[in-house]
């Protein structure tokens, strides 16, 4: 299959509250919002889940999947700090920016994740083929910036009904009589944490010396539109994205506070082949922690698996193959 351009349109369906914080004032934190111009010229503030946050999560998933595949029975492949930074954070650039077309082509050819998301390698910045958009809720106030096919559903929901506030407790556990007996006597009489140190925040049970924190959250049941556009991608590069989404299904959370169970989602992407106009509904679906792939997604994933399998064969060669290329480039 030759290179093709794609558009993926999907929906995150919240199964628990979503935390995505813009600012914290005193003991209260607030959701990220953007101003959206309404059809009548008025302005409304609407929640937005950053496309950059989702992009960063996908980059991490792609890196984990790659190194797991390149590993062996002893665990995943391990890389140096610069390569780790490239794979998980997009790398960095130092010194005067230069362009090494040959090196860029080798890296993009070897690593679909770099081809898709780009990165800073040595003294050059490699552009990626993927564009990942911000995610807006299906609500009346955001309907003007949503795809036309979603506007009827969005018109049924008021944004004011999409958010909620919740309070949690931070407490000093060593002052709780039922558990402070496990401390050494000297530790038991220590003072509470000094200013600048955080008290434990993972339990909401009533206790002495509590501090209440208030969080603004997006409510369960809200749906967020998400989109990804990919230009002139190979089947292996599309498969790299599928691999990341499949790994995402193991822990399908977005946003912050996942330890509290926040940000649990289902996700359903449809794929439009912009080269042929063909549409694949339910290209990749994540529901209840399971991942369901369309035949087209399965084929792309298999192509990516074969590609990484070939990389693994060269990675154990005397010259180190792709790992040596990475270490030398980064």
Coordinates of C-alpha atoms in Angstrom, one line a residue:
X1 CA 0.0 0.0 0.0
X2 CA 1.4 3.4 -1.0
X3 CA 1.5 6.5 1.2
X4 CA -1.9 7.9 2.0
X5 CA -3.4 10.8 4.0
X6 CA -5.9 10.1 6.7
X7 CA -8.3 11.9 9.0
X8 CA -9.4 10.2 12.3
X9 CA -12.4 11.6 14.1
X10 CA -13.3 10.2 17.4
X11 CA -15.2 10.6 20.7
X12 CA -13.9 10.3 24.2
X13 CA -16.8 9.2 26.4
X14 CA -16.2 10.0 30.0
X15 CA -16.9 7.2 32.5
X16 CA -15.6 9.1 35.5
X17 CA -14.9 12.8 36.2
X18 CA -12.1 14.4 34.2
X19 CA -9.5 16.7 35.7
X20 CA -7.6 19.0 33.4
X21 CA -6.4 22.0 35.3
X22 CA -5.6 25.5 34.1
X23 CA -4.9 27.2 37.4
X24 CA -5.1 26.8 41.1
X25 CA -6.2 29.6 43.4
X26 CA -5.8 29.0 47.1
X27 CA -7.3 25.6 47.7
X28 CA -9.4 25.5 44.5
X29 CA -8.4 24.3 41.0
X30 CA -10.2 25.1 37.8
X31 CA -10.6 23.5 34.4
X32 CA -8.9 24.6 31.2
X33 CA -11.4 26.7 29.2
X34 CA -11.3 28.7 26.0
X35 CA -13.6 31.4 24.7
X36 CA -15.9 30.4 21.9
X37 CA -17.7 32.9 19.8
X38 CA -21.4 32.0 19.5
X39 CA -23.6 32.4 16.4
X40 CA -25.3 35.5 17.9
X41 CA -21.9 37.2 18.5
X42 CA -21.8 36.5 22.3
X43 CA -18.9 34.7 24.0
X44 CA -19.0 31.6 26.1
X45 CA -16.2 29.9 28.0
X46 CA -16.0 26.2 27.2
X47 CA -13.8 23.4 28.5
X48 CA -11.0 22.2 26.2
X49 CA -8.8 19.1 26.6
X50 CA -5.5 20.0 25.1
X51 CA -4.5 18.2 21.9
X52 CA -0.9 18.6 23.0
X53 CA -1.7 16.6 26.2
X54 CA -3.2 13.8 24.1
X55 CA -0.2 14.0 21.7
X56 CA 2.2 13.7 24.6
X57 CA 0.3 10.6 25.9
X58 CA 0.4 9.0 22.4
X59 CA 4.1 9.7 22.1
X60 CA 4.7 7.9 25.4
X61 CA 2.6 5.0 24.3
X62 CA 4.4 4.7 21.0
X63 CA 7.8 4.8 22.8
X64 CA 6.7 2.1 25.3
X65 CA 5.4 -0.1 22.6
X66 CA 8.6 0.2 20.5
X67 CA 11.0 -0.5 23.4
X68 CA 8.8 -3.4 24.6
X69 CA 8.9 -4.9 21.1
X70 CA 12.7 -4.4 20.8
X71 CA 13.2 -6.0 24.2
X72 CA 13.6 -9.7 25.2
X73 CA 12.6 -12.0 28.0
X74 CA 14.6 -9.8 30.4
X75 CA 12.5 -6.8 29.8
X76 CA 12.2 -3.9 27.3
X77 CA 15.1 -2.5 25.4
X78 CA 17.0 0.2 27.3
X79 CA 18.4 3.3 25.8
X80 CA 20.5 6.3 26.8
X81 CA 19.1 9.5 28.2
X82 CA 19.2 11.4 24.9
X83 CA 17.3 8.7 23.1
X84 CA 14.9 8.3 26.0
X85 CA 14.2 12.0 25.7
X86 CA 13.7 11.8 21.9
X87 CA 11.3 8.9 22.1
X88 CA 9.3 10.0 25.2
X89 CA 9.5 13.8 25.0
X90 CA 10.4 14.7 21.4
X91 CA 14.1 15.3 22.1
X92 CA 15.9 18.6 22.2
X93 CA 18.0 20.8 20.0
X94 CA 21.3 22.3 21.0
X95 CA 23.6 24.6 19.1
X96 CA 23.2 26.0 15.6
X97 CA 20.3 24.3 13.8
X98 CA 21.4 22.2 10.9
X99 CA 19.8 19.8 8.4
X100 CA 21.1 16.3 7.7
X101 CA 18.6 15.0 5.1
X102 CA 20.1 11.5 5.0
X103 CA 20.0 11.1 8.8
X104 CA 16.4 12.5 8.9
X105 CA 15.3 10.0 6.2
X106 CA 16.9 7.1 8.1
X107 CA 15.3 8.0 11.4
X108 CA 11.9 8.5 9.8
X109 CA 12.1 5.3 7.9
X110 CA 13.3 3.3 10.9
X111 CA 10.9 4.8 13.5
X112 CA 7.3 5.5 12.6
X113 CA 6.7 7.3 15.8
X114 CA 9.3 10.0 14.8
X115 CA 7.8 10.1 11.3
X116 CA 4.4 10.8 12.9
X117 CA 5.2 13.1 15.7
X118 CA 8.7 14.5 14.8
X119 CA 11.3 15.5 17.3
X120 CA 14.6 17.3 17.9
X121 CA 17.6 15.3 16.9
X122 CA 21.1 16.7 17.4
X123 CA 20.9 20.1 15.8
X124 CA 17.9 19.6 13.6
X125 CA 14.2 19.6 14.1
X126 CA 12.2 16.9 12.3
X127 CA 8.6 17.8 11.5
X128 CA 6.0 15.1 12.1
X129 CA 3.2 14.1 9.7
X130 CA 0.5 14.1 12.4
X131 CA -1.7 17.0 13.6
X132 CA -3.6 16.4 16.8
X133 CA -6.5 18.7 17.6
X134 CA -7.9 20.1 20.8
X135 CA -10.9 18.1 22.2
X136 CA -14.1 20.0 22.8
X137 CA -17.3 18.7 24.6
X138 CA -20.5 18.0 22.7
X139 CA -22.5 20.9 24.1
X140 CA -24.5 23.8 22.6
X141 CA -21.8 26.4 23.3
X142 CA -19.2 24.4 21.3
X143 CA -21.4 23.3 18.5
X144 CA -20.1 25.9 16.1
X145 CA -16.6 24.4 16.2
X146 CA -17.6 20.8 16.1
X147 CA -18.0 18.7 13.0
X148 CA -21.4 19.2 11.4
X149 CA -22.4 15.6 12.1
X150 CA -22.1 16.2 15.8
X151 CA -24.0 19.5 16.1
X152 CA -27.5 18.0 16.6
X153 CA -26.3 16.0 19.6
X154 CA -24.3 19.0 20.9
X155 CA -27.4 21.2 20.8
X156 CA -29.1 19.0 23.4
X157 CA -26.5 19.7 26.1
X158 CA -25.8 22.9 28.0
X159 CA -22.2 23.4 29.0
X160 CA -23.4 24.4 32.5
X161 CA -24.6 20.8 33.0
X162 CA -21.2 19.4 32.0
X163 CA -19.1 20.4 35.0
X164 CA -19.2 19.8 38.7
X165 CA -17.1 20.6 41.8
X166 CA -15.8 18.1 44.3
X167 CA -13.9 18.4 47.5
X168 CA -11.1 16.2 48.8
X169 CA -9.2 16.1 52.1
X170 CA -5.5 16.3 52.7
X171 CA -4.5 15.0 56.2
X172 CA -1.6 14.4 58.5
X173 CA -1.7 10.7 58.9
X174 CA 0.8 10.6 61.8
X175 CA -1.8 12.4 64.0
X176 CA -4.4 9.7 63.5
X177 CA -4.5 7.5 66.6
X178 CA -5.6 4.3 64.8
X179 CA -2.4 4.2 62.7
X180 CA 0.3 6.4 64.4
X181 CA 1.2 3.5 66.7
X182 CA 3.2 2.0 63.8
X183 CA 5.6 5.0 64.0
X184 CA 8.8 5.0 66.0
X185 CA 8.3 7.1 69.2
X186 CA 10.6 9.8 68.0
X187 CA 8.8 10.1 64.6
X188 CA 5.4 10.1 66.3
X189 CA 6.1 13.4 68.1
X190 CA 7.3 15.2 65.0
X191 CA 5.5 18.4 64.0
X192 CA 3.3 18.5 61.0
X193 CA 5.0 19.1 57.6
X194 CA 6.7 22.4 57.4
X195 CA 5.6 25.1 55.0
X196 CA 6.3 24.1 51.4
X197 CA 5.9 20.3 52.1
X198 CA 2.7 18.6 51.0
X199 CA 0.6 16.5 53.3
X200 CA -0.7 13.1 52.1
X201 CA -3.6 13.6 49.7
X202 CA -4.8 10.1 48.8
X203 CA -7.5 9.5 51.4
X204 CA -10.8 11.4 51.8
X205 CA -11.7 9.8 55.2
X206 CA -12.4 12.4 58.0
X207 CA -9.3 13.0 60.1
X208 CA -7.7 15.7 62.3
X209 CA -5.6 18.5 60.7
X210 CA -7.4 18.2 57.4
X211 CA -7.1 20.7 54.6
X212 CA -10.0 20.7 52.1
X213 CA -9.2 21.1 48.4
X214 CA -11.8 21.9 45.8
X215 CA -11.6 20.7 42.2
X216 CA -13.7 21.7 39.2
X217 CA -14.2 18.6 37.0
X218 CA -15.9 17.6 33.8
X219 CA -18.7 15.2 34.6
X220 CA -19.1 11.6 33.6
X221 CA -21.2 11.1 30.5
X222 CA -19.7 14.1 28.7
X223 CA -18.4 13.3 25.2
X224 CA -15.4 15.0 23.7
X225 CA -14.6 15.2 20.0
X226 CA -11.0 14.3 19.1
X227 CA -9.3 14.4 15.7
X228 CA -6.0 13.4 14.2
X229 CA -4.8 14.3 10.7
X230 CA -1.9 12.4 9.1
X231 CA -0.2 13.4 5.8
X232 CA 1.3 10.9 3.4
X233 CA 1.7 8.1 5.9
X234 CA 2.9 4.6 5.3
X235 CA 0.9 1.6 6.5
X236 CA 3.5 1.0 9.1
X237 CA 3.1 4.6 10.4
X238 CA -0.6 4.2 10.7
X239 CA 0.0 0.9 12.4
X240 CA 2.2 2.6 15.0
X241 CA -0.7 4.8 15.9
X242 CA -3.0 1.7 16.2
X243 CA -0.4 0.1 18.5
X244 CA -0.4 3.1 20.8
X245 CA -4.2 3.1 20.9
X246 CA -4.2 -0.6 21.7
X247 CA -1.8 -0.1 24.5
X248 CA -3.9 2.8 25.7
X249 CA -6.8 0.4 26.3
X250 CA -4.8 -1.2 29.1
X251 CA -5.3 2.0 31.2
X252 CA -7.7 4.2 29.3
X253 CA -7.4 7.4 31.3
X254 CA -6.8 11.0 30.2
X255 CA -6.1 14.1 32.2
X256 CA -4.9 14.2 35.8
X257 CA -5.7 12.4 39.0
X258 CA -5.9 9.0 37.4
X259 CA -4.9 7.5 40.8
X260 CA -8.4 8.6 42.0
X261 CA -9.9 6.9 39.0
X262 CA -10.5 10.2 37.2
X263 CA -10.3 10.5 33.4
X264 CA -11.6 6.9 32.6
X265 CA -12.9 6.9 29.0
X266 CA -14.2 4.9 26.2
X267 CA -12.8 5.9 22.8
X268 CA -14.0 5.4 19.3
X269 CA -12.2 6.6 16.2
X270 CA -13.5 6.5 12.6
X271 CA -10.9 6.7 9.8
X272 CA -11.3 8.7 6.5
X273 CA -8.8 7.8 3.8
X274 CA -8.4 11.2 2.3
X275 CA -6.7 9.7 -0.7
X276 CA -9.6 7.6 -1.8
X277 CA -12.5 9.0 0.3
X278 CA -13.2 5.7 1.9
X279 CA -14.5 5.8 5.5
X280 CA -13.9 3.1 8.1
X281 CA -16.3 3.4 11.0
X282 CA -15.1 2.1 14.3
X283 CA -11.5 1.9 13.0
X284 CA -10.2 1.6 16.6
X285 CA -12.6 1.3 19.6
X286 CA -11.6 1.2 23.2
X287 CA -14.5 0.2 25.4
X288 CA -14.5 -1.1 29.0
X289 CA -10.8 -1.6 28.9
X290 CA -10.9 -3.7 25.7
X291 CA -9.6 -2.7 22.3
X292 CA -11.5 -3.7 19.1
X293 CA -9.8 -3.2 15.8
X294 CA -11.3 -3.0 12.3
X295 CA -9.8 -5.3 9.7
X296 CA -8.0 -2.2 8.3
X297 CA -6.6 -1.4 11.7
X298 CA -5.5 -5.0 12.2
X299 CA -3.7 -5.0 8.8
X300 CA -1.9 -1.7 9.7
X301 CA -0.9 -3.1 13.1
X302 CA 0.5 -6.3 11.5
X303 CA 2.6 -4.2 9.0
X304 CA 4.0 -2.2 11.9
X305 CA 4.7 -5.4 13.9
X306 CA 6.7 -6.8 10.9
X307 CA 8.6 -3.5 10.6
X308 CA 9.6 -3.5 14.2
X309 CA 10.5 -7.2 14.0
X310 CA 13.0 -6.4 11.2
X311 CA 14.3 -3.5 13.4
X312 CA 14.8 -6.0 16.2
X313 CA 16.9 -8.3 14.0
X314 CA 19.3 -5.4 13.2
X315 CA 19.2 -4.0 16.7
X316 CA 21.1 -7.1 18.0
X317 CA 23.6 -7.0 15.2
X318 CA 27.2 -6.0 16.0
X319 CA 26.6 -2.4 14.9
X320 CA 23.5 -2.1 17.1
X321 CA 21.2 -1.2 14.1
X322 CA 18.5 1.2 14.9
X323 CA 19.6 1.7 18.6
X324 CA 23.0 2.7 17.4
X325 CA 21.5 5.1 14.9
X326 CA 19.4 6.6 17.7
X327 CA 22.2 7.0 20.1
X328 CA 24.4 8.5 17.4
X329 CA 21.7 10.9 16.2
X330 CA 20.5 12.0 19.6

